[in-house]
Short mmCIF file of N, CA and C in Angstrom, two decimals:
data_model
loop_
_atom_site.label_atom_id
_atom_site.label_comp_id
_atom_site.label_asym_id
_atom_site.label_seq_id
_atom_site.Cartn_x
_atom_site.Cartn_y
_atom_site.Cartn_z
N MET C 140 -36.36 -55.40 -16.90
CA MET C 140 -35.80 -54.90 -18.12
C MET C 140 -36.59 -53.68 -18.56
N THR C 141 -35.86 -52.68 -19.07
CA THR C 141 -36.55 -51.45 -19.47
C THR C 141 -37.01 -51.58 -20.91
N ARG C 142 -38.08 -50.95 -21.16
CA ARG C 142 -38.62 -51.00 -22.51
C ARG C 142 -38.05 -49.84 -23.31
N PRO C 143 -37.88 -49.94 -24.61
CA PRO C 143 -37.36 -48.86 -25.44
C PRO C 143 -38.35 -47.70 -25.48
N LEU C 144 -37.79 -46.49 -25.54
CA LEU C 144 -38.62 -45.29 -25.59
C LEU C 144 -39.16 -45.07 -26.98
N LYS C 145 -40.34 -44.55 -27.01
CA LYS C 145 -40.91 -44.16 -28.29
C LYS C 145 -40.45 -42.74 -28.61
N LEU C 146 -40.57 -42.37 -29.84
CA LEU C 146 -40.11 -41.06 -30.28
C LEU C 146 -40.81 -39.93 -29.52
N ALA C 147 -42.04 -40.06 -29.18
CA ALA C 147 -42.79 -39.03 -28.47
C ALA C 147 -42.28 -38.88 -27.04
N GLU C 148 -41.76 -39.97 -26.47
CA GLU C 148 -41.28 -39.93 -25.09
C GLU C 148 -39.84 -39.44 -24.99
N ALA C 149 -39.13 -39.40 -26.09
CA ALA C 149 -37.72 -39.03 -26.07
C ALA C 149 -37.50 -37.57 -25.73
N GLY C 150 -38.42 -36.72 -26.03
CA GLY C 150 -38.28 -35.30 -25.73
C GLY C 150 -37.41 -34.60 -26.76
N ASN C 151 -36.92 -33.48 -26.40
CA ASN C 151 -36.11 -32.68 -27.30
C ASN C 151 -34.64 -33.06 -27.13
N LEU C 152 -33.94 -33.33 -28.20
CA LEU C 152 -32.54 -33.73 -28.14
C LEU C 152 -31.59 -32.56 -28.32
N ARG C 153 -32.10 -31.35 -28.47
CA ARG C 153 -31.22 -30.20 -28.62
C ARG C 153 -30.58 -29.86 -27.27
N LEU C 154 -29.39 -29.31 -27.34
CA LEU C 154 -28.68 -28.94 -26.13
C LEU C 154 -29.41 -27.80 -25.42
N PRO C 155 -29.41 -27.81 -24.09
CA PRO C 155 -30.10 -26.73 -23.37
C PRO C 155 -29.39 -25.38 -23.52
N VAL C 156 -28.09 -25.39 -23.82
CA VAL C 156 -27.31 -24.16 -24.00
C VAL C 156 -26.85 -24.13 -25.45
N PRO C 157 -26.98 -23.02 -26.11
CA PRO C 157 -26.51 -22.96 -27.50
C PRO C 157 -25.01 -23.30 -27.59
N PHE C 158 -24.64 -23.89 -28.67
CA PHE C 158 -23.27 -24.35 -28.88
C PHE C 158 -22.28 -23.20 -28.81
N PHE C 159 -22.66 -22.04 -29.32
CA PHE C 159 -21.78 -20.88 -29.31
C PHE C 159 -21.44 -20.48 -27.87
N ASP C 160 -22.40 -20.54 -26.96
CA ASP C 160 -22.15 -20.20 -25.55
C ASP C 160 -21.15 -21.18 -24.94
N LEU C 161 -21.29 -22.45 -25.24
CA LEU C 161 -20.35 -23.44 -24.72
C LEU C 161 -18.94 -23.19 -25.26
N LEU C 162 -18.87 -22.84 -26.53
CA LEU C 162 -17.58 -22.55 -27.13
C LEU C 162 -16.92 -21.34 -26.45
N MET C 163 -17.70 -20.30 -26.16
CA MET C 163 -17.16 -19.11 -25.51
C MET C 163 -16.69 -19.42 -24.09
N VAL C 164 -17.42 -20.25 -23.36
CA VAL C 164 -17.01 -20.62 -22.01
C VAL C 164 -15.69 -21.38 -22.05
N LEU C 165 -15.56 -22.29 -23.00
CA LEU C 165 -14.31 -23.03 -23.12
C LEU C 165 -13.15 -22.11 -23.49
N LEU C 166 -13.40 -21.17 -24.37
CA LEU C 166 -12.37 -20.23 -24.77
C LEU C 166 -11.92 -19.37 -23.59
N ILE C 167 -12.85 -18.88 -22.81
CA ILE C 167 -12.52 -18.06 -21.64
C ILE C 167 -11.75 -18.88 -20.61
N CYS C 168 -12.18 -20.11 -20.38
CA CYS C 168 -11.46 -20.98 -19.45
C CYS C 168 -10.03 -21.20 -19.92
N PHE C 169 -9.86 -21.41 -21.19
CA PHE C 169 -8.51 -21.60 -21.73
C PHE C 169 -7.67 -20.35 -21.51
N MET C 170 -8.25 -19.19 -21.79
CA MET C 170 -7.50 -17.95 -21.65
C MET C 170 -7.14 -17.66 -20.20
N MET C 171 -8.02 -17.99 -19.28
CA MET C 171 -7.78 -17.65 -17.89
C MET C 171 -6.85 -18.63 -17.19
N PHE C 172 -7.00 -19.92 -17.46
CA PHE C 172 -6.31 -20.91 -16.66
C PHE C 172 -5.16 -21.62 -17.38
N LEU C 173 -5.21 -21.69 -18.69
CA LEU C 173 -4.21 -22.47 -19.39
C LEU C 173 -3.17 -21.63 -20.12
N ALA C 174 -3.51 -20.41 -20.45
CA ALA C 174 -2.57 -19.56 -21.18
C ALA C 174 -1.45 -19.11 -20.24
N PRO C 175 -0.22 -19.06 -20.72
CA PRO C 175 0.87 -18.59 -19.85
C PRO C 175 0.71 -17.12 -19.54
N THR C 176 0.98 -16.76 -18.31
CA THR C 176 0.86 -15.36 -17.90
C THR C 176 2.26 -14.79 -17.71
N PRO C 177 2.43 -13.53 -17.99
CA PRO C 177 3.76 -12.93 -17.79
C PRO C 177 4.08 -12.87 -16.30
N ARG C 178 5.34 -12.98 -15.99
CA ARG C 178 5.78 -12.95 -14.61
C ARG C 178 5.62 -11.53 -14.08
N PRO C 179 4.92 -11.36 -12.96
CA PRO C 179 4.71 -10.00 -12.46
C PRO C 179 6.01 -9.41 -11.93
N SER C 180 6.19 -8.14 -12.19
CA SER C 180 7.38 -7.47 -11.68
C SER C 180 6.95 -6.52 -10.56
N LEU C 181 7.87 -6.20 -9.69
CA LEU C 181 7.59 -5.31 -8.59
C LEU C 181 7.45 -3.88 -9.11
N ASP C 182 6.28 -3.30 -8.88
CA ASP C 182 6.03 -1.94 -9.34
C ASP C 182 6.22 -0.99 -8.17
N THR C 183 7.24 -0.18 -8.25
CA THR C 183 7.51 0.77 -7.17
C THR C 183 7.06 2.18 -7.52
N SER C 184 6.34 2.34 -8.59
CA SER C 184 5.92 3.69 -8.99
C SER C 184 4.89 4.27 -8.04
N SER C 185 4.18 3.43 -7.28
CA SER C 185 3.15 3.94 -6.39
C SER C 185 3.72 4.37 -5.04
N ILE C 186 5.00 4.09 -4.77
CA ILE C 186 5.62 4.51 -3.52
C ILE C 186 6.09 5.94 -3.69
N ASP C 187 5.49 6.83 -2.96
CA ASP C 187 5.77 8.25 -3.11
C ASP C 187 6.59 8.75 -1.93
N VAL C 188 7.81 8.27 -1.81
CA VAL C 188 8.70 8.69 -0.75
C VAL C 188 10.00 9.18 -1.38
N PRO C 189 10.29 10.47 -1.28
CA PRO C 189 11.54 10.96 -1.85
C PRO C 189 12.72 10.40 -1.05
N LEU C 190 13.70 9.86 -1.75
CA LEU C 190 14.85 9.25 -1.09
C LEU C 190 16.10 10.06 -1.36
N SER C 191 16.95 10.13 -0.36
CA SER C 191 18.23 10.81 -0.51
C SER C 191 19.21 10.17 0.46
N ARG C 192 20.43 10.02 0.04
CA ARG C 192 21.46 9.41 0.89
C ARG C 192 22.05 10.44 1.87
N HIS C 193 21.98 11.71 1.53
CA HIS C 193 22.55 12.74 2.40
C HIS C 193 21.73 14.01 2.23
N ALA C 194 21.95 14.93 3.15
CA ALA C 194 21.17 16.17 3.12
C ALA C 194 21.51 17.02 1.92
N GLY C 195 22.75 16.94 1.43
CA GLY C 195 23.13 17.71 0.25
C GLY C 195 23.08 19.19 0.50
N GLU C 196 22.31 19.89 -0.33
CA GLU C 196 22.24 21.34 -0.22
C GLU C 196 21.17 21.81 0.75
N THR C 197 20.47 20.89 1.40
CA THR C 197 19.41 21.27 2.33
C THR C 197 20.01 21.87 3.60
N ASP C 198 19.48 22.99 4.02
CA ASP C 198 19.90 23.61 5.27
C ASP C 198 19.23 22.84 6.41
N VAL C 199 20.04 22.28 7.30
CA VAL C 199 19.53 21.44 8.38
C VAL C 199 18.61 22.21 9.31
N SER C 200 18.81 23.50 9.42
CA SER C 200 17.97 24.30 10.33
C SER C 200 16.54 24.42 9.83
N THR C 201 16.28 24.10 8.56
CA THR C 201 14.92 24.17 8.03
C THR C 201 14.16 22.86 8.23
N LEU C 202 14.82 21.87 8.83
CA LEU C 202 14.18 20.58 9.05
C LEU C 202 13.68 20.47 10.49
N MET C 203 12.58 19.75 10.66
CA MET C 203 12.02 19.50 11.98
C MET C 203 11.94 17.99 12.17
N PRO C 204 13.01 17.36 12.69
CA PRO C 204 13.00 15.91 12.86
C PRO C 204 12.08 15.49 14.01
N ALA C 205 11.31 14.45 13.74
CA ALA C 205 10.36 13.95 14.74
C ALA C 205 10.35 12.43 14.70
N VAL C 206 10.35 11.83 15.89
CA VAL C 206 10.29 10.38 16.00
C VAL C 206 8.84 9.99 16.29
N PRO C 207 8.20 9.21 15.41
CA PRO C 207 6.82 8.80 15.65
C PRO C 207 6.77 7.74 16.75
N ARG C 208 5.81 7.89 17.65
CA ARG C 208 5.59 6.93 18.73
C ARG C 208 4.13 6.53 18.72
N ARG C 209 3.88 5.25 18.93
CA ARG C 209 2.50 4.75 19.00
C ARG C 209 1.86 5.30 20.28
N HIS C 210 0.66 5.86 20.14
CA HIS C 210 -0.06 6.40 21.30
C HIS C 210 -1.52 5.98 21.19
N GLY C 211 -1.90 4.96 21.92
CA GLY C 211 -3.26 4.44 21.82
C GLY C 211 -3.50 3.85 20.45
N THR C 212 -4.48 4.37 19.74
CA THR C 212 -4.76 3.90 18.39
C THR C 212 -4.13 4.79 17.33
N GLY C 213 -3.49 5.88 17.77
CA GLY C 213 -2.91 6.81 16.81
C GLY C 213 -1.41 6.97 17.00
N TRP C 214 -0.92 8.14 16.59
CA TRP C 214 0.51 8.43 16.65
C TRP C 214 0.74 9.76 17.31
N ILE C 215 1.86 9.85 18.00
CA ILE C 215 2.33 11.11 18.58
C ILE C 215 3.78 11.26 18.13
N TYR C 216 4.22 12.48 17.93
CA TYR C 216 5.53 12.72 17.34
C TYR C 216 6.41 13.47 18.34
N GLU C 217 7.56 12.89 18.64
CA GLU C 217 8.50 13.48 19.59
C GLU C 217 9.58 14.21 18.81
N LEU C 218 9.66 15.51 19.05
CA LEU C 218 10.67 16.32 18.37
C LEU C 218 12.04 16.00 18.97
N ILE C 219 13.02 15.82 18.10
CA ILE C 219 14.32 15.33 18.56
C ILE C 219 15.09 16.35 19.41
N PRO C 220 15.22 17.61 19.03
CA PRO C 220 16.07 18.47 19.86
C PRO C 220 15.52 18.73 21.26
N ASP C 221 14.24 18.98 21.37
CA ASP C 221 13.72 19.39 22.68
C ASP C 221 12.82 18.36 23.35
N GLY C 222 12.46 17.29 22.67
CA GLY C 222 11.67 16.23 23.30
C GLY C 222 10.18 16.53 23.44
N ARG C 223 9.71 17.62 22.83
CA ARG C 223 8.26 17.89 22.88
C ARG C 223 7.52 16.78 22.17
N ARG C 224 6.38 16.38 22.71
CA ARG C 224 5.53 15.38 22.07
C ARG C 224 4.27 16.06 21.56
N LEU C 225 4.06 15.95 20.24
CA LEU C 225 2.96 16.65 19.60
C LEU C 225 2.10 15.69 18.79
N ALA C 226 0.82 15.98 18.74
CA ALA C 226 -0.08 15.25 17.84
C ALA C 226 0.17 15.78 16.43
N ALA C 227 -0.38 15.10 15.44
CA ALA C 227 -0.14 15.48 14.04
C ALA C 227 -0.60 16.91 13.74
N ALA C 228 -1.76 17.30 14.29
CA ALA C 228 -2.26 18.65 14.04
C ALA C 228 -1.34 19.70 14.65
N ASP C 229 -0.87 19.44 15.88
CA ASP C 229 0.05 20.39 16.53
C ASP C 229 1.39 20.43 15.82
N LEU C 230 1.85 19.28 15.34
CA LEU C 230 3.10 19.22 14.60
C LEU C 230 3.00 20.04 13.31
N ALA C 231 1.87 19.93 12.63
CA ALA C 231 1.66 20.70 11.40
C ALA C 231 1.64 22.19 11.68
N MET C 232 0.98 22.58 12.78
CA MET C 232 0.93 24.01 13.13
C MET C 232 2.33 24.54 13.48
N ALA C 233 3.10 23.74 14.24
CA ALA C 233 4.45 24.17 14.62
C ALA C 233 5.34 24.27 13.39
N ALA C 234 5.26 23.30 12.49
CA ALA C 234 6.10 23.31 11.29
C ALA C 234 5.74 24.49 10.39
N THR C 235 4.46 24.79 10.28
CA THR C 235 4.04 25.93 9.47
C THR C 235 4.47 27.25 10.10
N ALA C 236 4.32 27.36 11.42
CA ALA C 236 4.69 28.60 12.11
C ALA C 236 6.19 28.85 12.03
N GLU C 237 6.99 27.79 12.15
CA GLU C 237 8.44 27.93 12.13
C GLU C 237 9.02 27.82 10.72
N ARG C 238 8.17 27.58 9.74
CA ARG C 238 8.59 27.41 8.33
C ARG C 238 9.67 26.34 8.21
N ARG C 239 9.37 25.18 8.78
CA ARG C 239 10.30 24.06 8.74
C ARG C 239 9.58 22.85 8.14
N LYS C 240 10.36 21.94 7.61
CA LYS C 240 9.81 20.72 7.01
C LYS C 240 9.94 19.56 8.00
N VAL C 241 8.86 18.84 8.19
CA VAL C 241 8.84 17.71 9.11
C VAL C 241 9.59 16.54 8.47
N VAL C 242 10.46 15.90 9.24
CA VAL C 242 11.18 14.72 8.80
C VAL C 242 10.91 13.62 9.83
N LEU C 243 10.26 12.55 9.40
CA LEU C 243 10.01 11.42 10.29
C LEU C 243 11.29 10.59 10.38
N VAL C 244 11.76 10.37 11.58
CA VAL C 244 12.97 9.58 11.82
C VAL C 244 12.51 8.22 12.34
N VAL C 245 12.69 7.19 11.51
CA VAL C 245 12.22 5.85 11.86
C VAL C 245 13.39 4.87 11.82
N PRO C 246 13.32 3.78 12.60
CA PRO C 246 14.38 2.77 12.51
C PRO C 246 14.29 2.00 11.20
N ALA C 247 15.38 1.36 10.82
CA ALA C 247 15.39 0.59 9.57
C ALA C 247 14.45 -0.59 9.62
N THR C 248 14.06 -0.99 10.80
CA THR C 248 13.19 -2.16 10.96
C THR C 248 11.71 -1.80 11.05
N VAL C 249 11.37 -0.57 10.64
CA VAL C 249 9.97 -0.15 10.75
C VAL C 249 9.08 -1.03 9.88
N ASN C 250 7.93 -1.36 10.42
CA ASN C 250 6.94 -2.16 9.72
C ASN C 250 6.28 -1.30 8.64
N LEU C 251 6.06 -1.86 7.46
CA LEU C 251 5.47 -1.11 6.36
C LEU C 251 4.08 -0.60 6.71
N GLN C 252 3.29 -1.42 7.40
CA GLN C 252 1.94 -1.00 7.79
C GLN C 252 2.00 0.19 8.74
N GLN C 253 2.97 0.18 9.66
CA GLN C 253 3.12 1.31 10.57
C GLN C 253 3.51 2.58 9.81
N PHE C 254 4.40 2.44 8.83
CA PHE C 254 4.78 3.61 8.04
C PHE C 254 3.58 4.17 7.28
N ILE C 255 2.76 3.30 6.73
CA ILE C 255 1.57 3.76 6.00
C ILE C 255 0.63 4.51 6.93
N GLU C 256 0.48 4.01 8.17
CA GLU C 256 -0.37 4.70 9.15
C GLU C 256 0.21 6.08 9.50
N MET C 257 1.55 6.14 9.71
CA MET C 257 2.19 7.42 10.01
C MET C 257 2.00 8.40 8.85
N GLN C 258 2.22 7.90 7.64
CA GLN C 258 2.10 8.74 6.45
C GLN C 258 0.68 9.28 6.31
N ALA C 259 -0.31 8.44 6.54
CA ALA C 259 -1.71 8.88 6.45
C ALA C 259 -2.01 9.94 7.51
N ASP C 260 -1.46 9.74 8.70
CA ASP C 260 -1.68 10.70 9.79
C ASP C 260 -1.09 12.06 9.45
N ILE C 261 0.13 12.07 8.92
CA ILE C 261 0.79 13.34 8.57
C ILE C 261 0.12 13.97 7.35
N ARG C 262 -0.18 13.16 6.35
CA ARG C 262 -0.79 13.72 5.12
C ARG C 262 -2.18 14.27 5.36
N SER C 263 -2.87 13.76 6.40
CA SER C 263 -4.21 14.29 6.69
C SER C 263 -4.13 15.75 7.12
N GLN C 264 -2.95 16.18 7.55
CA GLN C 264 -2.76 17.58 7.96
C GLN C 264 -2.32 18.47 6.79
N LYS C 265 -2.14 17.84 5.62
CA LYS C 265 -1.78 18.55 4.39
C LYS C 265 -0.46 19.32 4.53
N ILE C 266 0.54 18.63 5.11
CA ILE C 266 1.87 19.22 5.16
C ILE C 266 2.83 18.28 4.46
N GLU C 267 3.91 18.87 3.97
CA GLU C 267 4.93 18.09 3.29
C GLU C 267 5.86 17.51 4.34
N PHE C 268 6.33 16.29 4.13
CA PHE C 268 7.24 15.70 5.09
C PHE C 268 8.26 14.83 4.37
N GLY C 269 9.33 14.52 5.07
CA GLY C 269 10.37 13.65 4.54
C GLY C 269 10.54 12.45 5.45
N LEU C 270 11.42 11.58 5.06
CA LEU C 270 11.65 10.36 5.82
C LEU C 270 13.15 10.18 6.00
N ALA C 271 13.56 9.92 7.23
CA ALA C 271 14.96 9.60 7.53
C ALA C 271 14.98 8.24 8.22
N VAL C 272 15.78 7.34 7.67
CA VAL C 272 15.88 6.00 8.24
C VAL C 272 17.12 5.95 9.12
N ARG C 273 16.90 5.66 10.39
CA ARG C 273 18.00 5.60 11.35
C ARG C 273 18.56 4.19 11.35
N GLU C 274 19.84 4.08 11.07
CA GLU C 274 20.49 2.78 11.09
C GLU C 274 20.87 2.43 12.52
N GLU C 275 20.67 1.18 12.88
CA GLU C 275 21.04 0.71 14.20
C GLU C 275 22.54 0.51 14.26
N VAL C 276 23.17 0.98 15.31
CA VAL C 276 24.61 0.83 15.49
C VAL C 276 24.86 -0.48 16.20
N ARG C 277 25.64 -1.36 15.55
CA ARG C 277 25.97 -2.65 16.15
C ARG C 277 27.35 -2.57 16.80
N LYS C 278 27.44 -3.12 17.97
CA LYS C 278 28.73 -3.11 18.67
C LYS C 278 29.37 -4.46 18.64
#
């Protein structure tokens, strides 16, 4: 059987953490985990791709369509009319020399990560480019 403690043996009965700190922790926990949060909406403002359904008033001769192809760890771009395969730096030089705008022609099933890699590769050359999505023809 245990013997009762004397007052000197009881020690300090004050809480080790001030009460205000405990209250703040509880308040923060309530705010973080128990409070209802608004339903997140899809934010498309960070996607910087100009979209158009048709060429409109754009002169087609000022466009330089190129199909991106995976080449090792990077990308190479195949020009549609003549089939030349150029790296991003060469593509930028050709587009600047011919005063044409590069248009990446990708299938509708392109992976988003692949598009981001293509975009980074082209933007590293500091040239403006467009995007054309090629629809697959079903028979």
